[in-house]
Short mmCIF file of C-alpha atoms in Angstrom, two decimals:
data_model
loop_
_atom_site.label_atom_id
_atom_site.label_comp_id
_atom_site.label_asym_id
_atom_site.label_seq_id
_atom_site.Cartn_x
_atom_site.Cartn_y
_atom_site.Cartn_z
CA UNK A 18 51.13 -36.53 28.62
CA UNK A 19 49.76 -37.08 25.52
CA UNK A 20 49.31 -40.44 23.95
CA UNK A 21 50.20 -42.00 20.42
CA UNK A 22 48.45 -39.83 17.56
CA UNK A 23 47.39 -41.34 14.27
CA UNK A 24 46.07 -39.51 11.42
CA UNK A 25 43.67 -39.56 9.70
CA UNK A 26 41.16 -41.49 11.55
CA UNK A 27 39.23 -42.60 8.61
CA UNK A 28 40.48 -43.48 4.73
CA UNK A 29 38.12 -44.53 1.75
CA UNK A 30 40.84 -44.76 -1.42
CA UNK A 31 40.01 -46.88 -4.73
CA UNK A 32 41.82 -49.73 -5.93
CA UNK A 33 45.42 -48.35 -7.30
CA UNK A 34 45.59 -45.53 -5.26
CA UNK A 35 48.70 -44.94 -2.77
CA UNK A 36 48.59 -44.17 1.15
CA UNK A 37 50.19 -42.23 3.64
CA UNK A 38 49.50 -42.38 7.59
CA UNK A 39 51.19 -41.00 10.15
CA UNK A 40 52.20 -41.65 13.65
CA UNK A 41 53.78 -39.26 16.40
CA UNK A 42 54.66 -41.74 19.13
CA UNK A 43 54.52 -41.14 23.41
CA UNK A 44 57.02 -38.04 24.34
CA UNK A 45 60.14 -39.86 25.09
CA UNK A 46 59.55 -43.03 23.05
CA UNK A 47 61.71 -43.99 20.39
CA UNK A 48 60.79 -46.72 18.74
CA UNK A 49 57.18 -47.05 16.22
CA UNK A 50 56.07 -49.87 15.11
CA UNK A 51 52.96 -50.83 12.50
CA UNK A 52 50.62 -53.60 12.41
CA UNK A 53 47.50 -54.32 10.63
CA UNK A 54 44.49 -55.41 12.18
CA UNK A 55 41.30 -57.03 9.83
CA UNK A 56 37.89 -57.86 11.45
CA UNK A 57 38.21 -60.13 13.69
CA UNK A 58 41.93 -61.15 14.02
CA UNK A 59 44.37 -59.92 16.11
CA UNK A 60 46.95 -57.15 14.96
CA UNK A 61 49.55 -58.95 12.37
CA UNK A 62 53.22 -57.37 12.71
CA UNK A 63 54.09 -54.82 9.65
CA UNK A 64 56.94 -52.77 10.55
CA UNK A 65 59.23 -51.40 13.59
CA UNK A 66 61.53 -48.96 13.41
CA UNK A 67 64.03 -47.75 16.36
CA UNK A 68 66.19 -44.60 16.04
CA UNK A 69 65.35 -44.27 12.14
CA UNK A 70 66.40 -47.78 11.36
CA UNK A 71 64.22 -50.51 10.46
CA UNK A 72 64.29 -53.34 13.26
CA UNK A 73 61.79 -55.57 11.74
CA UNK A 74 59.50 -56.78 9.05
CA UNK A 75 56.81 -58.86 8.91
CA UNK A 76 54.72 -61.35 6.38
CA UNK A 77 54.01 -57.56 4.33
CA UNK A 78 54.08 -57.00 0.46
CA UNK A 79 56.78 -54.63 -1.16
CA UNK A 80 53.78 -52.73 -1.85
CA UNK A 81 54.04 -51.71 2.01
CA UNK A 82 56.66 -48.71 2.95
CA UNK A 83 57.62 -46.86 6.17
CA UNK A 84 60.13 -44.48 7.62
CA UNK A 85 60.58 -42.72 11.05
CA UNK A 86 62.28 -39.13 11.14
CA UNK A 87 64.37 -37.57 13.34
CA UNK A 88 61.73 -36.62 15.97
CA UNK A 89 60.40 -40.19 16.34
CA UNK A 90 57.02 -39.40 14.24
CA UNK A 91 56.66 -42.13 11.36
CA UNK A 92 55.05 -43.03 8.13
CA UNK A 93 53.51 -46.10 6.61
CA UNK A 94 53.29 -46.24 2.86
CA UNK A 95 51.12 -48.59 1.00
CA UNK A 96 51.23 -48.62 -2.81
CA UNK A 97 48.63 -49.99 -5.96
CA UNK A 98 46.37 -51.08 -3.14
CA UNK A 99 44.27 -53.79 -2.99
CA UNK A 100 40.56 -54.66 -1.65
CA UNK A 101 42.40 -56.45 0.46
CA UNK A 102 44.00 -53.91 2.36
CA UNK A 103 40.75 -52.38 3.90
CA UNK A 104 41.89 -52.67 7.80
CA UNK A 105 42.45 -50.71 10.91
CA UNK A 106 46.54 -49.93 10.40
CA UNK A 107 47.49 -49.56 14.37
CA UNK A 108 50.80 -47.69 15.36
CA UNK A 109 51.99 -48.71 18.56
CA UNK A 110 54.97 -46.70 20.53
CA UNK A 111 57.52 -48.58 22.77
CA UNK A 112 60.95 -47.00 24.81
CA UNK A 113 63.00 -49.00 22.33
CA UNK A 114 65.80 -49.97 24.50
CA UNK A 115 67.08 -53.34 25.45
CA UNK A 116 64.33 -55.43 27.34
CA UNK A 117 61.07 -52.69 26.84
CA UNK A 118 58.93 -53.92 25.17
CA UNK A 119 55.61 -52.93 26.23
CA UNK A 120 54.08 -51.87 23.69
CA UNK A 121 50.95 -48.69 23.38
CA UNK A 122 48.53 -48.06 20.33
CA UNK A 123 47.34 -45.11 18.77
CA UNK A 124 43.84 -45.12 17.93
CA UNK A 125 44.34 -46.42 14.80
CA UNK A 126 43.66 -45.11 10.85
CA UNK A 127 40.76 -47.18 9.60
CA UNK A 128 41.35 -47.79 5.53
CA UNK A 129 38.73 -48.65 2.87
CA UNK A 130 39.80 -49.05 -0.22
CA UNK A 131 36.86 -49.27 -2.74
CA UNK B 24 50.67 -74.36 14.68
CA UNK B 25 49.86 -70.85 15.17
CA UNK B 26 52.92 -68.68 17.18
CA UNK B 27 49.62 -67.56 19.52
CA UNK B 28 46.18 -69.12 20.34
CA UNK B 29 43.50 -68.22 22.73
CA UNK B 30 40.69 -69.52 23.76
CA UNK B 31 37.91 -69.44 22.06
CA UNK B 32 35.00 -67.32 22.42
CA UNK B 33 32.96 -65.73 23.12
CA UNK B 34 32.64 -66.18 26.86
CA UNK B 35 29.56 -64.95 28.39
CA UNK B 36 29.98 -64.61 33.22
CA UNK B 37 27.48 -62.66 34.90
CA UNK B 38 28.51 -59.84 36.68
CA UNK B 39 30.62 -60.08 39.44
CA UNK B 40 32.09 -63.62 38.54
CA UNK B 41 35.47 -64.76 37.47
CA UNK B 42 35.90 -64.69 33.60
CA UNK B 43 39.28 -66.88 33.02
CA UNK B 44 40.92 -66.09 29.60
CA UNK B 45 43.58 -68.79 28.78
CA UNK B 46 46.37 -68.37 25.52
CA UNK B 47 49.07 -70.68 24.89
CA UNK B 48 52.22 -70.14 22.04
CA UNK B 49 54.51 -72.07 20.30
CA UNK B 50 58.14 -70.55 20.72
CA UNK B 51 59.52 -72.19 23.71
CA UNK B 52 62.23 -68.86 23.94
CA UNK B 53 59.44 -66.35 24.08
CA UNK B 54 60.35 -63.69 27.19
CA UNK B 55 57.34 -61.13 26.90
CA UNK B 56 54.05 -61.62 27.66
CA UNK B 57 50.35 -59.15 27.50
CA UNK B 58 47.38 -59.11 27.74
CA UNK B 59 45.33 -56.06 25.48
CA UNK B 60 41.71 -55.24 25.84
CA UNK B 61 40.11 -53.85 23.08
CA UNK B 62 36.50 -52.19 22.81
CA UNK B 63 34.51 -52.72 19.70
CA UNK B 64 35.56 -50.30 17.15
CA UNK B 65 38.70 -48.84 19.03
CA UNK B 66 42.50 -49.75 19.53
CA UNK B 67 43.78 -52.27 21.74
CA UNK B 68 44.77 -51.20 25.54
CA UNK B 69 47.92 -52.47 27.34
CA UNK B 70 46.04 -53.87 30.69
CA UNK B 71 48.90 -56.38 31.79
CA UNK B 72 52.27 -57.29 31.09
CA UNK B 73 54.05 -60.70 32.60
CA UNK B 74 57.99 -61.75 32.11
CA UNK B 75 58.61 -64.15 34.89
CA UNK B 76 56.79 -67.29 35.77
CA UNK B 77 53.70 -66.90 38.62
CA UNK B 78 51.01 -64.80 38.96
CA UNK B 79 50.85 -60.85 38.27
CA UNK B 80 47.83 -59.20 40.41
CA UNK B 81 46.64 -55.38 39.10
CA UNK B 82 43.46 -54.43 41.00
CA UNK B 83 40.97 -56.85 39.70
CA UNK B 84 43.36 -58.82 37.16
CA UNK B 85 45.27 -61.45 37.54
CA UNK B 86 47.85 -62.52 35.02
CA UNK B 87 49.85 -65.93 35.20
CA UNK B 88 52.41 -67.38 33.59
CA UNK B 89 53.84 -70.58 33.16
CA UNK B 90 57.05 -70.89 30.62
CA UNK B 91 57.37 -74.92 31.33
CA UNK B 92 54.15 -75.22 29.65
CA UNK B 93 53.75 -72.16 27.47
CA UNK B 94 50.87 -71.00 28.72
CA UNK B 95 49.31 -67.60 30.00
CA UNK B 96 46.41 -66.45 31.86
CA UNK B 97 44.49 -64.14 33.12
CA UNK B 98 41.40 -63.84 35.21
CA UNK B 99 39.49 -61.16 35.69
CA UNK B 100 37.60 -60.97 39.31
CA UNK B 101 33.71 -59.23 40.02
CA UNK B 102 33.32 -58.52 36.24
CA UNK B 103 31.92 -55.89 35.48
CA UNK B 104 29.32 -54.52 32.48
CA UNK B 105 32.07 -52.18 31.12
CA UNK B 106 34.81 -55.42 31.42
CA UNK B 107 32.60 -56.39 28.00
CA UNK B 108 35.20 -56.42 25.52
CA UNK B 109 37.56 -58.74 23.28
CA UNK B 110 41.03 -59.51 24.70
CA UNK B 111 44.08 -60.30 23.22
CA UNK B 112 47.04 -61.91 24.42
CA UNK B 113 50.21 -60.56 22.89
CA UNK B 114 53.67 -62.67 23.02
CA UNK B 115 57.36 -61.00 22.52
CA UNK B 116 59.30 -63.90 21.09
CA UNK B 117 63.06 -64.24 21.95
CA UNK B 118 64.95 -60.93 20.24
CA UNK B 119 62.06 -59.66 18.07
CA UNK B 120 61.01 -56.70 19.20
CA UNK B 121 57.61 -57.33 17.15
CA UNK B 122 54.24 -58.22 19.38
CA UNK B 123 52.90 -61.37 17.88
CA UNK B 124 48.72 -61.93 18.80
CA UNK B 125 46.05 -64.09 19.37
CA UNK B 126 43.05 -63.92 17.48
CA UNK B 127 41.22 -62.70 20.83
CA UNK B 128 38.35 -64.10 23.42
CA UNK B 129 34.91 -61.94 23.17
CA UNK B 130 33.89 -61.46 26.77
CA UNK B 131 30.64 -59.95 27.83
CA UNK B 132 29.51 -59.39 31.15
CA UNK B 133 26.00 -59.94 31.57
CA UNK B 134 23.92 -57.60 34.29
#
């Protein structure tokens, strides 16, 4: 089966610009949820969203967006972005149900923004 | 107080030794625990997952867990070269669905 798809791999926008990545989660998984990962931290909690709903948020900037469509896939949206934002943007698929929570990544959309 | 901390690195075993990676966090309700490695320059991999107090074994890892103290482990036994990577521990706290991490331990395995 396959496993959680990302694209693009690699992003170089300028200061002001707007983003779009995408995320097709594991066949049979219904939840997607986004985190951001800068050098040398661990991944910090953006988004999750579960049946098209939004089931959490985290520490993020209105400038930061997403959505999940009927067939699972999702999008994160970042707006007027900042040097700041240059990170590996991680989407990680779950079951979704009551007491799953294991968690798998994609391989991750590196951004730079210039 | 950070909600996750591990210890820190990097942590250098020869090969074929125990490397012991240790992570504590601060919500006492926390149900879900992992451990992620993660090679430099690519995603992080679910290696382990833990819920219930005592030790986990998967082939040459060993998670543990101990809620009383809020603590989680896990060792890896005969490292190997390609066990060189950074490792995060991951922490599902009470209802949140959302993963909350450790900064990671560096671990290389030295031939």
């Amino acid at each position: 089966d396959a496993g959680v798809t990302q694209s693009p791999t690699h992003l170089i926008k300028t200061r002001g610009q707007h983003v779009t990545l995408r995320c097709s989660p594991i066949s049979g998984h219904k939840s997607v949820s986004w985190y951001q990962q800068v050098l040398g931290q661990g991944p910090q909690f953006i988004f999750q969203y579960y049946e098209k709903e939004e089931r959490g948020r985290g520490n993020f900037p209105d400038r930061f967006s997403a959505r999940q469509f009927p067939n699972y896939s999702s999008e994160l949206n970042v707006n007027a972005l900042l040097l700041g934002d240059s990170a590996l943007y991680l989407c990680a698929s779950s079951l979704g149900g009551s007491g799953s929570y294991e968690q798998y990544f994609g391989p991750g959309t590196r951004l730079t923004v210039t | 107080q950070k909600e996750v901390e591990q210890n820190s690195g990097p942590l250098s075993v020869p090969e074929g030794a125990i490397a012991s990676l240790n992570c504590t966090y601060s919500d006492r309700g926390s149900q879900s625990f992992f451990w992620y490695r993660q090679y430099s320059g690519k995603s992080p991999e679910l290696i382990m997952s833990i819920y219930s107090n005592g030790d986990k074994e998967d082939g040459r890892f060993t998670a543990q867990l101990n809620k009383a103290s809020q603590y989680v482990s896990l060792l890896i036994r005969d490292s190997q070269p390609s066990d060189s990577a950074t490792y995060l521990c991951a922490v599902n706290m009470r209802s949140d669905y959302k993963l909350s991490f450790g900064a990671g331990t560096t671990v290389t395995v030295r031939a």
